[in-house]
PDB file of C-alpha atoms in Angstrom:
ATOM      1  CA  LEU A  26     -66.712 185.144 -52.889  1.00  0.00           C
ATOM      2  CA  LYS A  27     -68.442 182.386 -50.479  1.00  0.00           C
ATOM      3  CA  SER A  28     -64.866 181.128 -48.873  1.00  0.00           C
ATOM      4  CA  LYS A  29     -61.418 182.767 -49.790  1.00  0.00           C
ATOM      5  CA  ILE A  30     -59.058 183.982 -52.387  1.00  0.00           C
ATOM      6  CA  GLU A  31     -55.821 182.170 -53.041  1.00  0.00           C
ATOM      7  CA  PHE A  32     -52.486 182.739 -54.416  1.00  0.00           C
ATOM      8  CA  LYS A  33     -50.576 179.657 -55.123  1.00  0.00           C
ATOM      9  CA  ASN A  34     -47.122 179.901 -56.216  1.00  0.00           C
ATOM     10  CA  VAL A  35     -48.147 182.874 -58.170  1.00  0.00           C
ATOM     11  CA  SER A  36     -45.174 184.689 -60.257  1.00  0.00           C
ATOM     12  CA  PHE A  37     -45.644 187.703 -62.683  1.00  0.00           C
ATOM     13  CA  LYS A  38     -43.352 189.522 -65.317  1.00  0.00           C
ATOM     14  CA  TYR A  39     -44.396 192.077 -67.800  1.00  0.00           C
ATOM     15  CA  GLU A  40     -43.977 191.486 -71.431  1.00  0.00           C
ATOM     16  CA  ASN A  41     -40.288 192.281 -72.494  1.00  0.00           C
ATOM     17  CA  HIS A  42     -39.218 192.898 -68.818  1.00  0.00           C
ATOM     18  CA  GLY A  43     -37.074 190.420 -67.181  1.00  0.00           C
ATOM     19  CA  LYS A  44     -37.236 191.426 -63.865  1.00  0.00           C
ATOM     20  CA  LEU A  45     -40.225 189.008 -61.682  1.00  0.00           C
ATOM     21  CA  ILE A  46     -42.710 191.334 -60.050  1.00  0.00           C
ATOM     22  CA  LEU A  47     -44.024 188.391 -58.009  1.00  0.00           C
ATOM     23  CA  ASN A  48     -41.884 185.143 -57.141  1.00  0.00           C
ATOM     24  CA  ASN A  49     -43.735 181.926 -55.878  1.00  0.00           C
ATOM     25  CA  LEU A  50     -46.259 184.250 -54.088  1.00  0.00           C
ATOM     26  CA  ASN A  51     -48.901 182.415 -51.902  1.00  0.00           C
ATOM     27  CA  LEU A  52     -51.067 184.321 -50.033  1.00  0.00           C
ATOM     28  CA  THR A  53     -54.668 183.479 -48.983  1.00  0.00           C
ATOM     29  CA  ILE A  54     -57.565 185.763 -48.210  1.00  0.00           C
ATOM     30  CA  PRO A  55     -60.544 184.679 -46.079  1.00  0.00           C
ATOM     31  CA  LYS A  56     -64.357 185.808 -46.727  1.00  0.00           C
ATOM     32  CA  GLY A  57     -64.837 188.589 -44.269  1.00  0.00           C
ATOM     33  CA  ASN A  58     -61.537 189.176 -42.983  1.00  0.00           C
ATOM     34  CA  SER A  59     -59.418 192.793 -43.351  1.00  0.00           C
ATOM     35  CA  VAL A  60     -55.893 192.004 -45.138  1.00  0.00           C
ATOM     36  CA  ALA A  61     -53.368 194.363 -45.864  1.00  0.00           C
ATOM     37  CA  LEU A  62     -50.400 194.089 -48.327  1.00  0.00           C
ATOM     38  CA  ALA A  63     -47.657 196.110 -46.820  1.00  0.00           C
ATOM     39  CA  GLY A  64     -44.174 197.349 -48.969  1.00  0.00           C
ATOM     40  CA  ILE A  65     -42.432 200.030 -50.007  1.00  0.00           C
ATOM     41  CA  SER A  66     -42.943 201.178 -53.634  1.00  0.00           C
ATOM     42  CA  GLY A  67     -42.571 198.399 -56.446  1.00  0.00           C
ATOM     43  CA  ALA A  68     -42.796 195.741 -54.107  1.00  0.00           C
ATOM     44  CA  GLY A  69     -45.677 194.252 -56.052  1.00  0.00           C
ATOM     45  CA  LYS A  70     -48.423 194.927 -54.121  1.00  0.00           C
ATOM     46  CA  SER A  71     -50.626 196.768 -56.724  1.00  0.00           C
ATOM     47  CA  THR A  72     -49.501 194.116 -59.449  1.00  0.00           C
ATOM     48  CA  VAL A  73     -51.535 191.635 -56.906  1.00  0.00           C
ATOM     49  CA  ALA A  74     -54.866 193.811 -56.878  1.00  0.00           C
ATOM     50  CA  ASP A  75     -54.308 193.720 -60.956  1.00  0.00           C
ATOM     51  CA  LEU A  76     -54.075 189.833 -60.316  1.00  0.00           C
ATOM     52  CA  ILE A  77     -57.192 189.694 -58.099  1.00  0.00           C
ATOM     53  CA  THR A  78     -59.247 191.834 -60.154  1.00  0.00           C
ATOM     54  CA  LEU A  79     -58.322 189.753 -63.501  1.00  0.00           C
ATOM     55  CA  LEU A  80     -56.710 192.399 -65.734  1.00  0.00           C
ATOM     56  CA  ILE A  81     -53.720 190.537 -65.872  1.00  0.00           C
ATOM     57  CA  LYS A  82     -53.204 187.045 -65.648  1.00  0.00           C
ATOM     58  CA  PRO A  83     -50.313 185.130 -63.863  1.00  0.00           C
ATOM     59  CA  ASN A  84     -46.868 183.893 -65.990  1.00  0.00           C
ATOM     60  CA  LYS A  85     -46.787 180.732 -63.293  1.00  0.00           C
ATOM     61  CA  GLY A  86     -49.050 179.403 -60.460  1.00  0.00           C
ATOM     62  CA  HIS A  87     -52.548 179.388 -60.105  1.00  0.00           C
ATOM     63  CA  ILE A  88     -55.409 182.431 -58.583  1.00  0.00           C
ATOM     64  CA  LEU A  89     -58.410 180.465 -56.907  1.00  0.00           C
ATOM     65  CA  ILE A  90     -61.398 182.345 -55.992  1.00  0.00           C
ATOM     66  CA  ASP A  91     -63.775 179.790 -53.831  1.00  0.00           C
ATOM     67  CA  GLY A  92     -61.700 177.314 -55.412  1.00  0.00           C
ATOM     68  CA  ILE A  93     -62.113 178.044 -58.603  1.00  0.00           C
ATOM     69  CA  ASN A  94     -59.251 178.664 -61.076  1.00  0.00           C
ATOM     70  CA  SER A  95     -59.425 182.249 -61.720  1.00  0.00           C
ATOM     71  CA  ASN A  96     -58.769 181.297 -66.188  1.00  0.00           C
ATOM     72  CA  ASN A  97     -62.620 179.719 -65.591  1.00  0.00           C
ATOM     73  CA  ILE A  98     -64.168 182.634 -64.256  1.00  0.00           C
ATOM     74  CA  ASN A  99     -66.077 185.510 -66.133  1.00  0.00           C
ATOM     75  CA  ASN A 100     -64.326 188.733 -65.887  1.00  0.00           C
ATOM     76  CA  GLN A 101     -66.769 190.897 -66.163  1.00  0.00           C
ATOM     77  CA  PHE A 102     -68.875 189.267 -63.419  1.00  0.00           C
ATOM     78  CA  TRP A 103     -66.146 189.142 -60.898  1.00  0.00           C
ATOM     79  CA  ARG A 104     -65.262 192.578 -61.152  1.00  0.00           C
ATOM     80  CA  SER A 105     -68.705 193.537 -60.993  1.00  0.00           C
ATOM     81  CA  LYS A 106     -68.424 192.280 -57.656  1.00  0.00           C
ATOM     82  CA  ILE A 107     -65.241 194.132 -56.363  1.00  0.00           C
ATOM     83  CA  GLY A 108     -65.222 197.741 -54.932  1.00  0.00           C
ATOM     84  CA  TYR A 109     -61.902 199.290 -55.433  1.00  0.00           C
ATOM     85  CA  VAL A 110     -60.554 202.695 -54.145  1.00  0.00           C
ATOM     86  CA  SER A 111     -57.184 204.326 -55.545  1.00  0.00           C
ATOM     87  CA  GLN A 112     -55.625 207.044 -54.086  1.00  0.00           C
ATOM     88  CA  GLU A 113     -57.402 209.660 -56.581  1.00  0.00           C
ATOM     89  CA  SER A 114     -60.521 209.901 -55.749  1.00  0.00           C
ATOM     90  CA  ILE A 115     -63.636 210.707 -59.057  1.00  0.00           C
ATOM     91  CA  ILE A 116     -66.141 212.873 -57.617  1.00  0.00           C
ATOM     92  CA  PHE A 117     -68.418 214.741 -60.011  1.00  0.00           C
ATOM     93  CA  ASN A 118     -70.259 218.059 -60.025  1.00  0.00           C
ATOM     94  CA  ASP A 119     -73.372 216.628 -59.046  1.00  0.00           C
ATOM     95  CA  THR A 120     -75.473 216.565 -55.000  1.00  0.00           C
ATOM     96  CA  ILE A 121     -73.488 213.952 -53.186  1.00  0.00           C
ATOM     97  CA  LYS A 122     -76.618 211.296 -53.154  1.00  0.00           C
ATOM     98  CA  ASN A 123     -75.695 211.193 -57.151  1.00  0.00           C
ATOM     99  CA  ASN A 124     -72.369 210.975 -56.384  1.00  0.00           C
ATOM    100  CA  ILE A 125     -72.926 208.313 -54.130  1.00  0.00           C
ATOM    101  CA  ASP A 126     -75.260 206.377 -56.501  1.00  0.00           C
ATOM    102  CA  LEU A 127     -73.590 207.222 -59.517  1.00  0.00           C
ATOM    103  CA  LEU A 128     -75.349 204.263 -61.799  1.00  0.00           C
ATOM    104  CA  GLY A 129     -78.589 205.644 -61.219  1.00  0.00           C
ATOM    105  CA  ILE A 130     -79.517 202.312 -59.740  1.00  0.00           C
ATOM    106  CA  LEU A 131     -82.179 203.618 -57.165  1.00  0.00           C
ATOM    107  CA  LYS A 132     -85.660 204.837 -58.949  1.00  0.00           C
ATOM    108  CA  ASN A 133     -86.602 207.574 -56.663  1.00  0.00           C
ATOM    109  CA  LYS A 134     -83.657 208.972 -54.447  1.00  0.00           C
ATOM    110  CA  ASN A 135     -86.304 211.325 -52.407  1.00  0.00           C
ATOM    111  CA  SER A 136     -88.065 207.925 -51.131  1.00  0.00           C
ATOM    112  CA  TYR A 137     -87.674 207.329 -47.563  1.00  0.00           C
ATOM    113  CA  LYS A 138     -86.545 203.932 -48.929  1.00  0.00           C
ATOM    114  CA  ASP A 139     -83.909 205.139 -51.209  1.00  0.00           C
ATOM    115  CA  ILE A 140     -82.281 207.377 -49.015  1.00  0.00           C
ATOM    116  CA  ASN A 141     -81.774 204.844 -46.612  1.00  0.00           C
ATOM    117  CA  LYS A 142     -79.662 202.770 -48.786  1.00  0.00           C
ATOM    118  CA  ILE A 143     -77.398 205.770 -49.630  1.00  0.00           C
ATOM    119  CA  GLN A 144     -77.193 207.125 -45.925  1.00  0.00           C
ATOM    120  CA  LYS A 145     -76.691 203.413 -44.699  1.00  0.00           C
ATOM    121  CA  ALA A 146     -73.221 203.375 -47.558  1.00  0.00           C
ATOM    122  CA  ALA A 147     -72.496 206.866 -46.463  1.00  0.00           C
ATOM    123  CA  LYS A 148     -72.317 206.014 -42.968  1.00  0.00           C
ATOM    124  CA  MET A 149     -70.194 203.168 -43.426  1.00  0.00           C
ATOM    125  CA  ALA A 150     -67.718 205.403 -44.632  1.00  0.00           C
ATOM    126  CA  PHE A 151     -67.936 207.743 -41.798  1.00  0.00           C
ATOM    127  CA  ILE A 152     -69.326 210.415 -43.850  1.00  0.00           C
ATOM    128  CA  HIS A 153     -73.032 210.730 -43.204  1.00  0.00           C
ATOM    129  CA  GLU A 154     -72.789 212.995 -39.906  1.00  0.00           C
ATOM    130  CA  PHE A 155     -70.476 215.548 -41.959  1.00  0.00           C
ATOM    131  CA  ILE A 156     -73.229 215.488 -44.746  1.00  0.00           C
ATOM    132  CA  GLN A 157     -76.198 215.765 -42.057  1.00  0.00           C
ATOM    133  CA  SER A 158     -74.229 218.974 -41.179  1.00  0.00           C
ATOM    134  CA  LEU A 159     -74.499 220.386 -44.297  1.00  0.00           C
ATOM    135  CA  PRO A 160     -77.661 222.985 -45.078  1.00  0.00           C
ATOM    136  CA  ASN A 161     -78.563 220.852 -47.893  1.00  0.00           C
ATOM    137  CA  GLY A 162     -77.390 217.103 -46.441  1.00  0.00           C
ATOM    138  CA  TYR A 163     -77.449 214.658 -49.462  1.00  0.00           C
ATOM    139  CA  ASP A 164     -78.622 217.499 -52.178  1.00  0.00           C
ATOM    140  CA  THR A 165     -75.538 219.495 -51.778  1.00  0.00           C
ATOM    141  CA  LEU A 166     -73.499 220.265 -54.540  1.00  0.00           C
ATOM    142  CA  VAL A 167     -70.165 219.362 -54.455  1.00  0.00           C
ATOM    143  CA  GLY A 168     -68.666 221.105 -57.370  1.00  0.00           C
ATOM    144  CA  ASP A 169     -66.305 220.323 -60.167  1.00  0.00           C
ATOM    145  CA  ARG A 170     -64.254 217.345 -59.150  1.00  0.00           C
ATOM    146  CA  GLY A 171     -65.161 217.762 -55.421  1.00  0.00           C
ATOM    147  CA  ILE A 172     -63.680 221.090 -54.795  1.00  0.00           C
ATOM    148  CA  ARG A 173     -66.302 221.787 -52.250  1.00  0.00           C
ATOM    149  CA  LEU A 174     -64.645 218.732 -50.504  1.00  0.00           C
ATOM    150  CA  SER A 175     -61.736 218.143 -48.375  1.00  0.00           C
ATOM    151  CA  GLY A 176     -59.344 215.547 -49.506  1.00  0.00           C
ATOM    152  CA  GLY A 177     -60.343 213.610 -47.022  1.00  0.00           C
ATOM    153  CA  GLN A 178     -64.488 214.143 -47.724  1.00  0.00           C
ATOM    154  CA  ARG A 179     -63.798 213.499 -51.052  1.00  0.00           C
ATOM    155  CA  GLN A 180     -62.049 210.053 -50.129  1.00  0.00           C
ATOM    156  CA  ARG A 181     -64.758 208.746 -47.901  1.00  0.00           C
ATOM    157  CA  LEU A 182     -67.124 209.826 -50.114  1.00  0.00           C
ATOM    158  CA  PHE A 183     -65.664 207.846 -53.000  1.00  0.00           C
ATOM    159  CA  ILE A 184     -65.761 204.853 -50.257  1.00  0.00           C
ATOM    160  CA  ALA A 185     -69.313 205.303 -49.941  1.00  0.00           C
ATOM    161  CA  ARG A 186     -69.764 205.208 -53.535  1.00  0.00           C
ATOM    162  CA  GLU A 187     -68.136 201.557 -53.817  1.00  0.00           C
ATOM    163  CA  LEU A 188     -69.743 200.758 -50.415  1.00  0.00           C
ATOM    164  CA  PHE A 189     -72.936 201.342 -52.080  1.00  0.00           C
ATOM    165  CA  ARG A 190     -72.469 198.597 -54.792  1.00  0.00           C
ATOM    166  CA  ASN A 191     -72.853 196.323 -52.105  1.00  0.00           C
ATOM    167  CA  PRO A 192     -69.029 194.231 -53.484  1.00  0.00           C
ATOM    168  CA  SER A 193     -68.035 191.321 -52.151  1.00  0.00           C
ATOM    169  CA  LEU A 194     -64.585 192.140 -52.024  1.00  0.00           C
ATOM    170  CA  LEU A 195     -63.338 196.087 -51.569  1.00  0.00           C
ATOM    171  CA  ILE A 196     -59.764 197.055 -52.072  1.00  0.00           C
ATOM    172  CA  LEU A 197     -58.333 200.186 -51.029  1.00  0.00           C
ATOM    173  CA  ASP A 198     -55.115 200.675 -52.982  1.00  0.00           C
ATOM    174  CA  GLU A 199     -52.951 203.754 -51.450  1.00  0.00           C
ATOM    175  CA  ALA A 200     -56.126 205.428 -50.239  1.00  0.00           C
ATOM    176  CA  THR A 201     -54.909 207.280 -47.635  1.00  0.00           C
ATOM    177  CA  SER A 202     -51.583 207.865 -48.849  1.00  0.00           C
ATOM    178  CA  SER A 203     -51.733 211.475 -49.039  1.00  0.00           C
ATOM    179  CA  LEU A 204     -54.238 212.231 -46.340  1.00  0.00           C
ATOM    180  CA  ASP A 205     -53.948 214.045 -42.983  1.00  0.00           C
ATOM    181  CA  VAL A 206     -54.298 212.119 -39.796  1.00  0.00           C
ATOM    182  CA  ASP A 207     -57.670 212.916 -39.019  1.00  0.00           C
ATOM    183  CA  SER A 208     -59.235 211.568 -42.225  1.00  0.00           C
ATOM    184  CA  GLU A 209     -57.342 208.910 -42.225  1.00  0.00           C
ATOM    185  CA  SER A 210     -58.268 208.015 -38.678  1.00  0.00           C
ATOM    186  CA  LYS A 211     -61.981 208.214 -40.179  1.00  0.00           C
ATOM    187  CA  ILE A 212     -61.153 205.456 -42.688  1.00  0.00           C
ATOM    188  CA  GLN A 213     -59.330 203.522 -40.483  1.00  0.00           C
ATOM    189  CA  LYS A 214     -62.828 203.486 -38.618  1.00  0.00           C
ATOM    190  CA  SER A 215     -64.783 202.131 -41.817  1.00  0.00           C
ATOM    191  CA  ILE A 216     -62.109 199.525 -42.339  1.00  0.00           C
ATOM    192  CA  ASP A 217     -62.560 198.131 -38.936  1.00  0.00           C
ATOM    193  CA  PHE A 218     -66.460 198.956 -39.112  1.00  0.00           C
ATOM    194  CA  LEU A 219     -66.585 196.498 -42.120  1.00  0.00           C
ATOM    195  CA  LYS A 220     -64.722 193.682 -40.708  1.00  0.00           C
ATOM    196  CA  GLY A 221     -66.748 190.515 -40.837  1.00  0.00           C
ATOM    197  CA  SER A 222     -69.144 191.808 -43.527  1.00  0.00           C
ATOM    198  CA  ILE A 223     -67.137 192.603 -46.654  1.00  0.00           C
ATOM    199  CA  THR A 224     -63.731 191.256 -47.354  1.00  0.00           C
ATOM    200  CA  THR A 225     -61.383 194.077 -47.722  1.00  0.00           C
ATOM    201  CA  LEU A 226     -57.758 193.969 -48.817  1.00  0.00           C
ATOM    202  CA  ILE A 227     -55.641 197.640 -48.292  1.00  0.00           C
ATOM    203  CA  ILE A 228     -52.337 197.792 -50.182  1.00  0.00           C
ATOM    204  CA  THR A 229     -50.093 200.538 -48.166  1.00  0.00           C
ATOM    205  CA  HIS A 230     -47.003 201.543 -47.337  1.00  0.00           C
ATOM    206  CA  ARG A 231     -48.041 203.106 -44.115  1.00  0.00           C
ATOM    207  CA  LEU A 232     -48.981 200.999 -40.899  1.00  0.00           C
ATOM    208  CA  SER A 233     -51.471 203.598 -39.644  1.00  0.00           C
ATOM    209  CA  THR A 234     -54.452 202.533 -41.111  1.00  0.00           C
ATOM    210  CA  ILE A 235     -53.876 198.840 -40.621  1.00  0.00           C
ATOM    211  CA  LYS A 236     -53.241 198.092 -37.096  1.00  0.00           C
ATOM    212  CA  ASN A 237     -56.690 196.431 -36.375  1.00  0.00           C
ATOM    213  CA  VAL A 238     -56.479 194.227 -39.733  1.00  0.00           C
ATOM    214  CA  ASP A 239     -57.073 190.732 -39.310  1.00  0.00           C
ATOM    215  CA  ASN A 240     -53.745 190.148 -40.950  1.00  0.00           C
ATOM    216  CA  ILE A 241     -50.742 191.612 -42.491  1.00  0.00           C
ATOM    217  CA  PHE A 242     -48.592 190.401 -45.382  1.00  0.00           C
ATOM    218  CA  LEU A 243     -45.098 191.942 -45.778  1.00  0.00           C
ATOM    219  CA  ILE A 244     -43.959 191.792 -49.306  1.00  0.00           C
ATOM    220  CA  ASP A 245     -40.609 192.820 -50.483  1.00  0.00           C
ATOM    221  CA  LYS A 246     -39.042 192.182 -54.302  1.00  0.00           C
ATOM    222  CA  GLY A 247     -42.365 190.252 -55.216  1.00  0.00           C
ATOM    223  CA  LYS A 248     -42.412 187.523 -52.136  1.00  0.00           C
ATOM    224  CA  ILE A 249     -44.116 187.448 -48.900  1.00  0.00           C
ATOM    225  CA  ILE A 250     -41.517 187.642 -46.218  1.00  0.00           C
ATOM    226  CA  GLN A 251     -43.736 187.830 -43.349  1.00  0.00           C
ATOM    227  CA  GLU A 252     -47.420 188.069 -41.976  1.00  0.00           C
ATOM    228  CA  GLY A 253     -49.263 188.077 -38.910  1.00  0.00           C
ATOM    229  CA  ASN A 254     -51.045 191.014 -37.381  1.00  0.00           C
ATOM    230  CA  PHE A 255     -49.928 194.062 -35.896  1.00  0.00           C
ATOM    231  CA  GLU A 256     -48.880 193.153 -32.720  1.00  0.00           C
ATOM    232  CA  LYS A 257     -47.193 189.897 -33.878  1.00  0.00           C
ATOM    233  CA  LEU A 258     -45.131 191.812 -36.443  1.00  0.00           C
ATOM    234  CA  SER A 259     -44.547 194.280 -33.576  1.00  0.00           C
ATOM    235  CA  SER A 260     -42.964 191.832 -31.560  1.00  0.00           C
ATOM    236  CA  ALA A 261     -41.112 190.149 -34.467  1.00  0.00           C
ATOM    237  CA  LYS A 262     -38.425 193.120 -34.739  1.00  0.00           C
ATOM    238  CA  SER A 263     -38.669 193.136 -38.530  1.00  0.00           C
ATOM    239  CA  ASP A 264     -36.210 195.401 -40.637  1.00  0.00           C
ATOM    240  CA  LEU A 265     -39.095 195.931 -43.249  1.00  0.00           C
ATOM    241  CA  PHE A 266     -42.007 196.234 -40.690  1.00  0.00           C
ATOM    242  CA  TYR A 267     -40.057 199.335 -38.706  1.00  0.00           C
ATOM    243  CA  LYS A 268     -38.978 201.387 -41.610  1.00  0.00           C
ATOM    244  CA  LEU A 269     -43.071 201.120 -42.671  1.00  0.00           C
ATOM    245  CA  LEU A 270     -43.577 202.263 -39.551  1.00  0.00           C
ATOM    246  CA  LYS A 271     -40.915 205.330 -39.321  1.00  0.00           C
ATOM    247  CA  LEU A 272     -42.583 206.287 -42.785  1.00  0.00           C
ATOM    248  CA  SER A 273     -46.032 206.211 -41.066  1.00  0.00           C
ATOM    249  CA  ASN A 274     -45.005 208.899 -38.806  1.00  0.00           C
TER     250      ASN A 274
END
């Protein structure tokens, strides 16, 4: 990802489903920006993510990545450049450092150089201090499905794993919807920290996580109805914006 991702008049509906999920959608995600797609459930937000990851193809219109039509892009190569964090964090019964380097990329996780790489990802996910406070630090066993960690800690460990892979694009799909306020604020700090270095797309129906993103697209019934930063949308007195704001409180 060298410049931007563009949706040009993109429409999509599932086979044998008469209703359009997306209808002539246009949006641009510049490299290095933090962008949010906000809307109520069923608005089409996750469909946008599925299109960006090339899991599905538009029925109409084009998706361009650095000006190249998505039909001409190697799916596997592009997906290797994407970090994806969903609402359900997947944590394995292993050490924290093995959960971050899940694919075993590093040959010697005990070396100074390699542990620094793992710690860098943890710091970006704002979980490093918590890990350091544990008696066994990065060698701590987290238990089956991360049972020894809180929901927020599991989610931040999940984010650290995706950041460790050094993605060009990080997608957070309702990643904070089931978290408490404190855990959500730490993930918000991580999003703010990544601005300018990793392109970030946040999909959410809650606005509390996205107050500092570069641009927010309000999506309703498969269409972008408004866009702007948090301050601009706050002053526009949008009914949808205030409905989502109420859900965030």
